[in-house]
mmCIF file of C-alpha atoms and ligand atoms in Angstrom:
data_model
loop_
_atom_site.group_PDB
_atom_site.id
_atom_site.type_symbol
_atom_site.label_atom_id
_atom_site.label_comp_id
_atom_site.label_asym_id
_atom_site.label_seq_id
_atom_site.Cartn_x
_atom_site.Cartn_y
_atom_site.Cartn_z
ATOM 1 C CA MET A 1 0.000 0.000 0.000
ATOM 2 C CA ALA A 2 1.388 3.436 -0.917
ATOM 3 C CA ARG A 3 2.285 5.946 1.759
ATOM 4 C CA ALA A 4 0.118 9.045 1.763
ATOM 5 C CA ARG A 5 1.575 12.250 0.381
ATOM 6 C CA ASN A 6 -0.753 15.136 0.860
ATOM 7 C CA ARG A 7 -0.246 18.869 0.797
ATOM 8 C CA CYS A 8 -1.928 21.104 3.324
ATOM 9 C CA ALA A 9 -4.443 23.533 1.882
ATOM 10 C CA LEU A 10 -7.389 25.702 2.870
ATOM 11 C CA VAL A 11 -10.275 27.130 0.832
ATOM 12 C CA ALA A 12 -12.980 29.492 2.048
ATOM 13 C CA HIS A 13 -16.099 31.007 0.527
ATOM 14 C CA GLY A 14 -18.055 34.136 1.355
ATOM 15 C CA GLY A 15 -21.391 32.934 -0.019
ATOM 16 C CA ALA A 16 -23.081 32.568 -3.389
ATOM 17 C CA GLY A 17 -25.579 35.241 -4.359
ATOM 18 C CA SER A 18 -25.835 38.555 -6.151
ATOM 19 C CA ALA A 19 -22.688 40.566 -6.738
ATOM 20 C CA GLY A 20 -23.756 42.872 -3.885
ATOM 21 C CA PRO A 21 -23.090 46.602 -3.647
ATOM 22 C CA GLY A 22 -19.894 47.491 -5.508
ATOM 23 C CA ALA A 23 -18.800 49.727 -2.641
ATOM 24 C CA GLU A 24 -18.568 46.701 -0.348
ATOM 25 C CA ARG A 25 -16.483 44.499 -2.598
ATOM 26 C CA ALA A 26 -13.075 45.771 -1.539
ATOM 27 C CA GLU A 27 -13.929 45.361 2.147
ATOM 28 C CA ARG A 28 -15.343 41.861 1.621
ATOM 29 C CA ARG A 29 -12.162 40.896 -0.154
ATOM 30 C CA ARG A 30 -9.994 42.382 2.577
ATOM 31 C CA ALA A 31 -11.978 40.568 5.279
ATOM 32 C CA MET A 32 -11.772 37.258 3.435
ATOM 33 C CA ILE A 33 -8.005 37.550 3.030
ATOM 34 C CA ALA A 34 -7.574 38.470 6.714
ATOM 35 C CA ALA A 35 -9.664 35.444 7.765
ATOM 36 C CA MET A 36 -7.680 33.167 5.444
ATOM 37 C CA ARG A 37 -4.416 34.408 6.920
ATOM 38 C CA LEU A 38 -5.585 33.225 10.344
ATOM 39 C CA GLY A 39 -6.435 29.790 8.993
ATOM 40 C CA ALA A 40 -3.236 29.585 6.949
ATOM 41 C CA ARG A 41 -1.158 30.474 10.002
ATOM 42 C CA VAL A 42 -2.695 27.490 11.825
ATOM 43 C CA LEU A 43 -1.764 25.135 8.987
ATOM 44 C CA ARG A 44 1.757 26.558 8.667
ATOM 45 C CA ALA A 45 2.318 25.969 12.377
ATOM 46 C CA ASN A 46 1.336 22.309 11.864
ATOM 47 C CA GLY A 47 -2.050 22.947 13.453
ATOM 48 C CA SER A 48 -5.053 20.835 12.556
ATOM 49 C CA ALA A 49 -7.442 21.260 9.632
ATOM 50 C CA LEU A 50 -10.209 21.614 12.235
ATOM 51 C CA GLU A 51 -8.466 24.567 13.925
ATOM 52 C CA ALA A 52 -7.851 26.148 10.528
ATOM 53 C CA VAL A 53 -11.471 26.024 9.319
ATOM 54 C CA VAL A 54 -12.883 27.169 12.661
ATOM 55 C CA ALA A 55 -10.425 30.103 12.866
ATOM 56 C CA THR A 56 -11.288 31.170 9.305
ATOM 57 C CA VAL A 57 -15.056 30.887 9.721
ATOM 58 C CA ALA A 58 -15.079 32.559 13.165
ATOM 59 C CA ALA A 59 -13.211 35.570 11.750
ATOM 60 C CA LEU A 60 -15.791 35.897 8.964
ATOM 61 C CA GLU A 61 -18.633 35.531 11.495
ATOM 62 C CA ASP A 62 -17.206 38.535 13.328
ATOM 63 C CA HIS A 63 -17.309 40.701 10.208
ATOM 64 C CA PRO A 64 -20.574 42.655 9.724
ATOM 65 C CA LEU A 65 -20.577 42.362 5.920
ATOM 66 C CA PHE A 66 -21.010 38.581 5.963
ATOM 67 C CA ASN A 67 -24.314 36.865 6.598
ATOM 68 C CA ALA A 68 -23.066 34.753 9.500
ATOM 69 C CA GLY A 69 -22.620 35.472 13.204
ATOM 70 C CA TYR A 70 -22.572 39.258 13.726
ATOM 71 C CA GLY A 71 -24.149 40.700 10.572
ATOM 72 C CA SER A 72 -26.569 37.817 9.969
ATOM 73 C CA LEU A 73 -29.693 38.807 8.093
ATOM 74 C CA LEU A 74 -32.989 38.842 9.980
ATOM 75 C CA ASN A 75 -35.884 36.402 9.750
ATOM 76 C CA SER A 76 -39.516 37.300 9.014
ATOM 77 C CA GLU A 77 -39.975 38.491 12.611
ATOM 78 C CA GLY A 78 -36.907 40.733 12.507
ATOM 79 C CA ASN A 79 -34.640 38.479 14.591
ATOM 80 C CA VAL A 80 -31.323 36.765 13.978
ATOM 81 C CA GLU A 81 -31.484 32.951 13.792
ATOM 82 C CA MET A 82 -28.202 31.328 12.850
ATOM 83 C CA ASP A 83 -27.122 27.862 11.698
ATOM 84 C CA ALA A 84 -23.602 26.385 11.660
ATOM 85 C CA SER A 85 -21.894 23.025 11.369
ATOM 86 C CA VAL A 86 -18.453 21.485 11.408
ATOM 87 C CA MET A 87 -17.118 18.044 10.503
ATOM 88 C CA PHE A 88 -13.699 16.529 11.068
ATOM 89 C CA ALA A 89 -12.145 13.391 9.582
ATOM 90 C CA GLU A 90 -9.003 12.391 11.424
ATOM 91 C CA PRO A 91 -6.594 9.583 10.539
ATOM 92 C CA VAL A 92 -6.296 6.956 13.244
ATOM 93 C CA VAL A 93 -3.024 5.689 11.771
ATOM 94 C CA ASP A 94 -0.142 8.004 10.995
ATOM 95 C CA PRO A 95 0.206 8.458 8.094
ATOM 96 C CA PRO A 96 -2.914 6.979 6.488
ATOM 97 C CA THR A 97 -2.382 4.784 3.452
ATOM 98 C CA LEU A 98 -3.317 5.721 -0.050
ATOM 99 C CA ARG A 99 -5.457 3.364 -2.088
ATOM 100 C CA PRO A 100 -5.210 3.402 -5.847
ATOM 101 C CA ALA A 101 -8.359 4.532 -7.656
ATOM 102 C CA SER A 102 -10.375 1.540 -8.766
ATOM 103 C CA ARG A 103 -10.253 0.228 -12.308
ATOM 104 C CA GLY A 104 -12.122 2.144 -14.951
ATOM 105 C CA LYS A 105 -11.964 5.417 -13.069
ATOM 106 C CA ARG A 106 -11.095 8.701 -14.696
ATOM 107 C CA ALA A 107 -7.591 9.132 -16.053
ATOM 108 C CA GLY A 108 -5.318 11.129 -13.793
ATOM 109 C CA HIS A 109 -7.078 10.076 -10.604
ATOM 110 C CA THR A 110 -4.307 8.998 -8.306
ATOM 111 C CA GLY A 111 -6.156 7.383 -5.439
ATOM 112 C CA TYR A 112 -7.637 8.219 -2.082
ATOM 113 C CA PHE A 113 -7.142 7.657 1.615
ATOM 114 C CA ASN A 114 -8.518 4.513 3.161
ATOM 115 C CA PRO A 115 -11.783 5.424 4.971
ATOM 116 C CA ALA A 116 -11.219 2.584 7.451
ATOM 117 C CA GLU A 117 -8.205 4.511 8.742
ATOM 118 C CA TYR A 118 -10.237 7.619 9.603
ATOM 119 C CA SER A 119 -12.512 8.511 12.452
ATOM 120 C CA VAL A 120 -15.160 11.146 11.719
ATOM 121 C CA SER A 121 -17.020 13.470 14.048
ATOM 122 C CA ALA A 122 -19.452 16.324 13.533
ATOM 123 C CA GLY A 123 -21.288 19.047 15.402
ATOM 124 C CA ALA A 124 -23.994 21.501 14.401
ATOM 125 C CA VAL A 125 -26.345 24.143 15.751
ATOM 126 C CA ALA A 126 -29.608 25.455 14.336
ATOM 127 C CA ALA A 127 -31.815 28.511 14.906
ATOM 128 C CA ILE A 128 -29.662 30.122 17.585
ATOM 129 C CA SER A 129 -29.845 33.848 18.359
ATOM 130 C CA ARG A 130 -27.509 34.523 21.260
ATOM 131 C CA VAL A 131 -24.156 33.029 20.350
ATOM 132 C CA ARG A 132 -21.503 35.374 19.029
ATOM 133 C CA ASN A 133 -19.678 32.618 17.102
ATOM 134 C CA PRO A 134 -22.028 29.797 16.073
ATOM 135 C CA ILE A 135 -19.152 27.799 14.573
ATOM 136 C CA MET A 136 -17.527 27.583 18.000
ATOM 137 C CA LEU A 137 -20.734 26.232 19.479
ATOM 138 C CA ALA A 138 -20.983 23.665 16.660
ATOM 139 C CA ARG A 139 -17.466 22.586 17.559
ATOM 140 C CA ALA A 140 -18.380 22.366 21.259
ATOM 141 C CA VAL A 141 -21.367 20.153 20.375
ATOM 142 C CA MET A 142 -18.991 17.901 18.433
ATOM 143 C CA GLU A 143 -16.350 17.745 21.123
ATOM 144 C CA HIS A 144 -18.280 17.955 24.383
ATOM 145 C CA SER A 145 -21.727 16.472 23.819
ATOM 146 C CA PRO A 146 -22.977 13.014 22.843
ATOM 147 C CA HIS A 147 -25.004 14.680 20.039
ATOM 148 C CA ILE A 148 -24.430 16.105 16.581
ATOM 149 C CA LEU A 149 -27.162 18.735 16.149
ATOM 150 C CA MET A 150 -28.594 21.018 18.838
ATOM 151 C CA ALA A 151 -31.138 23.771 18.268
ATOM 152 C CA GLY A 152 -32.576 26.958 19.766
ATOM 153 C CA ALA A 153 -32.698 27.579 23.495
ATOM 154 C CA GLY A 154 -31.271 24.144 24.345
ATOM 155 C CA ALA A 155 -28.221 24.806 22.205
ATOM 156 C CA GLU A 156 -27.758 28.187 23.902
ATOM 157 C CA ASN A 157 -28.036 26.561 27.302
ATOM 158 C CA PHE A 158 -25.329 24.134 26.211
ATOM 159 C CA ALA A 159 -23.197 27.124 25.111
ATOM 160 C CA ARG A 160 -23.378 28.578 28.613
ATOM 161 C CA LYS A 161 -22.256 25.277 30.116
ATOM 162 C CA SER A 162 -19.428 24.762 27.670
ATOM 163 C CA GLY A 163 -17.993 28.271 27.946
ATOM 164 C CA VAL A 164 -19.003 29.540 24.490
ATOM 165 C CA ARG A 165 -19.646 33.287 24.527
ATOM 166 C CA LEU A 166 -23.318 34.312 24.789
ATOM 167 C CA VAL A 167 -24.593 37.795 23.985
ATOM 168 C CA ARG A 168 -27.988 39.497 24.032
ATOM 169 C CA PRO A 169 -29.827 38.763 20.730
ATOM 170 C CA GLU A 170 -29.880 42.518 19.878
ATOM 171 C CA GLU A 171 -26.084 42.539 19.949
ATOM 172 C CA MET A 172 -26.053 40.279 16.888
ATOM 173 C CA VAL A 173 -28.181 42.678 14.822
ATOM 174 C CA THR A 174 -26.292 45.230 12.737
ATOM 175 C CA GLU A 175 -27.878 48.463 11.545
ATOM 176 C CA HIS A 176 -27.233 47.211 8.026
ATOM 177 C CA ALA A 177 -29.294 44.030 8.619
ATOM 178 C CA ARG A 178 -32.084 46.036 10.249
ATOM 179 C CA GLU A 179 -32.273 48.448 7.280
ATOM 180 C CA ARG A 180 -32.466 45.572 4.816
ATOM 181 C CA TRP A 181 -35.173 43.911 6.832
ATOM 182 C CA ARG A 182 -37.218 47.143 6.856
ATOM 183 C CA ALA A 183 -36.761 47.550 3.099
ATOM 184 C CA ARG A 184 -37.935 43.985 2.572
ATOM 185 C CA LYS A 185 -41.013 44.546 4.731
ATOM 186 C CA GLN A 186 -41.967 47.484 2.561
ATOM 187 C CA GLN A 187 -41.910 45.385 -0.604
ATOM 188 C CA SER A 188 -45.287 43.917 -1.443
ATOM 189 C CA GLY A 189 -45.464 40.179 -2.051
ATOM 190 C CA MET A 190 -43.158 37.421 -0.862
ATOM 191 C CA LEU A 191 -41.413 36.888 -4.211
ATOM 192 C CA ALA A 192 -40.646 40.561 -4.733
ATOM 193 C CA ALA A 193 -39.432 40.727 -1.157
ATOM 194 C CA GLN A 194 -37.139 37.740 -1.596
ATOM 195 C CA ARG A 195 -35.721 39.100 -4.850
ATOM 196 C CA ALA A 196 -35.095 42.494 -3.283
ATOM 197 C CA ALA A 197 -33.492 40.958 -0.242
ATOM 198 C CA ARG A 198 -31.232 38.672 -2.232
ATOM 199 C CA ALA A 199 -30.141 41.538 -4.448
ATOM 200 C CA ALA A 200 -29.439 43.682 -1.420
ATOM 201 C CA MET A 201 -27.686 40.937 0.473
ATOM 202 C CA GLY A 202 -24.963 40.006 -1.982
ATOM 203 C CA HIS A 203 -22.615 37.389 -0.644
ATOM 204 C CA GLY A 204 -23.009 36.251 2.867
ATOM 205 C CA THR A 205 -22.827 32.715 4.138
ATOM 206 C CA VAL A 206 -19.317 31.635 5.004
ATOM 207 C CA GLY A 207 -17.525 28.304 4.878
ATOM 208 C CA ALA A 208 -14.090 26.714 4.786
ATOM 209 C CA VAL A 209 -12.517 23.345 4.040
ATOM 210 C CA ALA A 210 -8.961 22.240 4.809
ATOM 211 C CA VAL A 211 -6.483 19.396 4.801
ATOM 212 C CA ASP A 212 -3.509 19.453 7.160
ATOM 213 C CA ASP A 213 -0.058 17.885 7.079
ATOM 214 C CA ARG A 214 -1.210 14.766 8.924
ATOM 215 C CA GLY A 215 -3.957 14.123 6.369
ATOM 216 C CA ALA A 216 -6.778 15.283 8.673
ATOM 217 C CA ILE A 217 -9.664 16.901 6.798
ATOM 218 C CA ALA A 218 -12.279 19.411 8.000
ATOM 219 C CA ALA A 219 -15.238 21.454 6.797
ATOM 220 C CA ALA A 220 -17.156 24.284 8.475
ATOM 221 C CA THR A 221 -20.128 26.430 7.398
ATOM 222 C CA SER A 222 -22.008 29.262 9.110
ATOM 223 C CA THR A 223 -24.978 31.396 8.052
ATOM 224 C CA GLY A 224 -27.790 33.706 9.032
ATOM 225 C CA GLY A 225 -29.926 31.871 6.429
ATOM 226 C CA VAL A 226 -31.762 32.961 3.304
ATOM 227 C CA PRO A 227 -33.428 36.358 2.891
ATOM 228 C CA GLY A 228 -37.113 36.402 3.816
ATOM 229 C CA LYS A 229 -36.893 33.150 5.790
ATOM 230 C CA LEU A 230 -39.682 32.311 8.190
ATOM 231 C CA PHE A 231 -39.187 32.295 11.941
ATOM 232 C CA GLY A 232 -37.950 28.797 12.841
ATOM 233 C CA ARG A 233 -36.657 27.865 9.379
ATOM 234 C CA VAL A 234 -33.437 25.819 9.438
ATOM 235 C CA GLY A 235 -31.260 25.546 6.344
ATOM 236 C CA ASP A 236 -28.570 23.301 4.942
ATOM 237 C CA SER A 237 -25.736 24.976 6.869
ATOM 238 C CA ALA A 238 -26.899 23.205 10.027
ATOM 239 C CA LEU A 239 -27.147 19.834 8.311
ATOM 240 C CA ILE A 240 -24.227 17.454 7.983
ATOM 241 C CA GLY A 241 -24.261 15.980 4.482
ATOM 242 C CA ALA A 242 -26.139 18.957 3.014
ATOM 243 C CA GLY A 243 -24.213 22.170 3.815
ATOM 244 C CA THR A 244 -21.093 20.557 5.297
ATOM 245 C CA PHE A 245 -19.310 17.232 4.945
ATOM 246 C CA ALA A 246 -15.840 15.775 5.591
ATOM 247 C CA HIS A 247 -14.592 12.241 5.119
ATOM 248 C CA ALA A 248 -11.391 10.426 4.216
ATOM 249 C CA PHE A 249 -11.820 11.465 0.566
ATOM 250 C CA GLY A 250 -12.126 15.194 1.230
ATOM 251 C CA ALA A 251 -14.425 17.932 2.493
ATOM 252 C CA ALA A 252 -17.093 20.313 1.177
ATOM 253 C CA SER A 253 -19.003 23.429 2.241
ATOM 254 C CA ALA A 254 -22.055 24.698 0.350
ATOM 255 C CA THR A 255 -23.889 27.988 0.000
ATOM 256 C CA GLY A 256 -27.035 29.142 -1.759
ATOM 257 C CA GLN A 257 -30.662 28.055 -1.575
ATOM 258 C CA GLY A 258 -30.620 25.748 1.395
ATOM 259 C CA GLU A 259 -33.743 23.804 0.509
ATOM 260 C CA ALA A 260 -32.153 22.688 -2.790
ATOM 261 C CA ILE A 261 -28.883 21.836 -1.066
ATOM 262 C CA ILE A 262 -30.767 19.687 1.454
ATOM 263 C CA LEU A 263 -32.794 17.925 -1.243
ATOM 264 C CA THR A 264 -29.641 16.954 -3.118
ATOM 265 C CA ALA A 265 -27.459 16.213 -0.023
ATOM 266 C CA LEU A 266 -24.972 18.305 -1.944
ATOM 267 C CA CYS A 267 -21.821 18.112 0.182
ATOM 268 C CA ARG A 268 -21.981 14.392 0.885
ATOM 269 C CA GLU A 269 -22.633 13.636 -2.777
ATOM 270 C CA ALA A 270 -19.642 15.773 -3.734
ATOM 271 C CA VAL A 271 -17.212 14.278 -1.234
ATOM 272 C CA LEU A 272 -18.137 10.681 -2.083
ATOM 273 C CA ALA A 273 -17.739 11.491 -5.781
ATOM 274 C CA LEU A 274 -14.086 12.366 -5.088
ATOM 275 C CA ALA A 275 -13.389 8.629 -5.224
ATOM 276 C CA ASP A 276 -13.912 8.967 -8.950
ATOM 277 C CA GLY A 277 -12.956 12.490 -9.992
ATOM 278 C CA SER A 278 -10.948 15.617 -9.331
ATOM 279 C CA PRO A 279 -12.411 18.293 -7.011
ATOM 280 C CA LYS A 280 -12.682 20.633 -9.989
ATOM 281 C CA ALA A 281 -14.718 18.189 -12.082
ATOM 282 C CA VAL A 282 -16.830 17.024 -9.140
ATOM 283 C CA ALA A 283 -17.728 20.571 -8.016
ATOM 284 C CA ARG A 284 -19.010 21.377 -11.480
ATOM 285 C CA GLU A 285 -20.862 18.087 -11.829
ATOM 286 C CA VAL A 286 -22.724 18.310 -8.513
ATOM 287 C CA ILE A 287 -23.833 21.878 -9.238
ATOM 288 C CA LEU A 288 -25.130 20.788 -12.647
ATOM 289 C CA GLU A 289 -26.965 17.899 -11.000
ATOM 290 C CA MET A 290 -28.413 20.259 -8.388
ATOM 291 C CA ILE A 291 -29.677 22.538 -11.180
ATOM 292 C CA ASP A 292 -31.272 19.577 -12.977
ATOM 293 C CA ALA A 293 -32.956 18.401 -9.791
ATOM 294 C CA THR A 294 -34.140 21.719 -8.386
ATOM 295 C CA GLY A 295 -33.449 24.648 -10.730
ATOM 296 C CA ALA A 296 -32.055 26.522 -7.730
ATOM 297 C CA GLU A 297 -28.881 28.554 -7.193
ATOM 298 C CA ALA A 298 -26.034 27.231 -5.083
ATOM 299 C CA GLY A 299 -22.277 27.025 -4.818
ATOM 300 C CA ILE A 300 -19.752 24.616 -3.340
ATOM 301 C CA ILE A 301 -16.106 24.539 -2.340
ATOM 302 C CA LEU A 302 -14.366 21.208 -2.293
ATOM 303 C CA ILE A 303 -10.967 19.846 -1.286
ATOM 304 C CA ASP A 304 -9.660 16.324 -1.646
ATOM 305 C CA SER A 305 -7.397 14.523 0.771
ATOM 306 C CA ARG A 306 -4.346 15.400 -1.346
ATOM 307 C CA GLY A 307 -5.041 19.122 -1.010
ATOM 308 C CA ARG A 308 -6.454 19.593 -4.509
ATOM 309 C CA ILE A 309 -9.204 22.165 -4.755
ATOM 310 C CA GLY A 310 -12.457 22.687 -6.679
ATOM 311 C CA TYR A 311 -15.348 25.144 -6.620
ATOM 312 C CA ALA A 312 -18.386 25.977 -8.723
ATOM 313 C CA HIS A 313 -21.628 27.931 -8.465
ATOM 314 C CA ASN A 314 -24.504 29.081 -10.655
ATOM 315 C CA SER A 315 -25.480 32.286 -8.853
ATOM 316 C CA ALA A 316 -24.506 35.768 -10.024
ATOM 317 C CA SER A 317 -21.317 35.827 -7.998
ATOM 318 C CA MET A 318 -19.315 33.957 -5.386
ATOM 319 C CA GLN A 319 -16.231 34.963 -3.468
ATOM 320 C CA VAL A 320 -13.580 32.366 -2.664
ATOM 321 C CA ALA A 321 -10.013 32.376 -1.382
ATOM 322 C CA ARG A 322 -7.530 29.534 -1.498
ATOM 323 C CA TYR A 323 -4.336 28.874 0.371
ATOM 324 C CA ASP A 324 -1.909 26.184 -0.583
ATOM 325 C CA CYS A 325 0.949 25.503 1.834
ATOM 326 C CA ALA A 326 3.249 25.219 -1.183
ATOM 327 C CA GLY A 327 1.814 28.025 -3.267
ATOM 328 C CA GLY A 328 0.430 30.859 -1.133
ATOM 329 C CA LEU A 329 -2.856 32.722 -0.914
ATOM 330 C CA ARG A 330 -5.181 33.765 -3.718
ATOM 331 C CA HIS A 331 -8.542 35.557 -3.741
ATOM 332 C CA LEU A 332 -11.127 35.205 -6.541
ATOM 333 C CA TRP A 333 -14.567 36.495 -7.502
ATOM 334 C CA LEU A 334 -15.924 33.442 -9.299
ATOM 335 C CA GLU A 335 -18.009 33.631 -12.435
ATOM 336 C CA PRO A 336 -20.991 31.243 -12.532
ATOM 337 C CA ILE A 337 -20.463 27.978 -14.388
ATOM 338 C CA ALA A 338 -21.908 27.668 -17.865
ATOM 339 C CA THR A 339 -25.066 25.700 -17.200
ATOM 340 C CA ALA A 340 -25.125 23.780 -20.480
ATOM 341 C CA ARG A 341 -24.011 20.206 -19.877
ATOM 342 C CA ARG A 342 -20.975 18.814 -21.635
ATOM 343 C CA PRO A 343 -21.904 16.842 -24.759
HETATM 344 N N1 LIG B 1 -27.426 28.057 2.384
HETATM 345 C C1 LIG B 1 -27.847 29.074 3.322
HETATM 346 C C2 LIG B 1 -29.236 28.700 3.839
HETATM 347 O O1 LIG B 1 -30.037 28.226 3.071
HETATM 348 C C3 LIG B 1 -27.885 30.449 2.738
HETATM 349 C C4 LIG B 1 -26.770 30.852 1.807
HETATM 350 O O2 LIG B 1 -25.784 30.125 1.657
HETATM 351 O O3 LIG B 1 -26.848 31.938 1.202
HETATM 352 O O4 LIG B 1 -29.506 28.948 4.977
#
């Protein structure tokens, strides 16, 4: 069996959606690069993929221009309700062994880590209003509870017990989010309101995926949800397999219309497909399949266990940044994929 040779890497997204106000683009870019630097520093210091994705996502949650943590958009009642999840796949042997890709698989596919040599864990929170950094609470659920998903007041109670910072719900509401909520309320009709809100919102949800030097793999996603959402609605970002997934083959974080991402179990589908394709090809393929199945808009970032990266989306715009331990940091505003299928 071959010895594993992976390369540490980190990718983050700042949400799929409209291009957002031009005046905010430079600041969104700056914030994304600053968050990536925190995650990259963890990887450079031989820290874990889990630490790297949580550090990156928590920094974006703290920034008011992203729809996650502080700055989350408001639900139909005018309150913040946030979802977040994290998943970690850790090798139980050091280093894990690399299996060759099975016969008949795509040319150039070099193999994947043996899932039997990994242990996976996950944590998630849904519909919380009082936690400054939802991703940290998702991690606490993973590490300090017997559960995977906790919601609402019970999750906040757990935060208090596990030392995760609680704030008053009003402290999570920015003036920006309040103004957008008021503007949406003034629009007549749900569809018009949703369109207006999405256009005003621009990018928002945040996520990151990483592989570290030991071959450990992690994914994290955090959001304030979709514009115009009803009180109590929970989206894909709280659901392992839909908005977040990590496994011996790689990791994924999704953004966009959560109902479509849930219906297609987008992140799990993508990560399992890494057994048979590059992250670049798989990201494109799963978005095309999501379009066929739902006609919705969504985006995904994907990393495989060797540190190779892929991303794709079909919304107006999506912001991503990538860090490769060998090649440095790069920021991109992604164009949507061409939606016509390959012949
Ligand atoms: N996927 C998120 C949700 O449905 C929203 C987004 O990514 O824009 O809650």
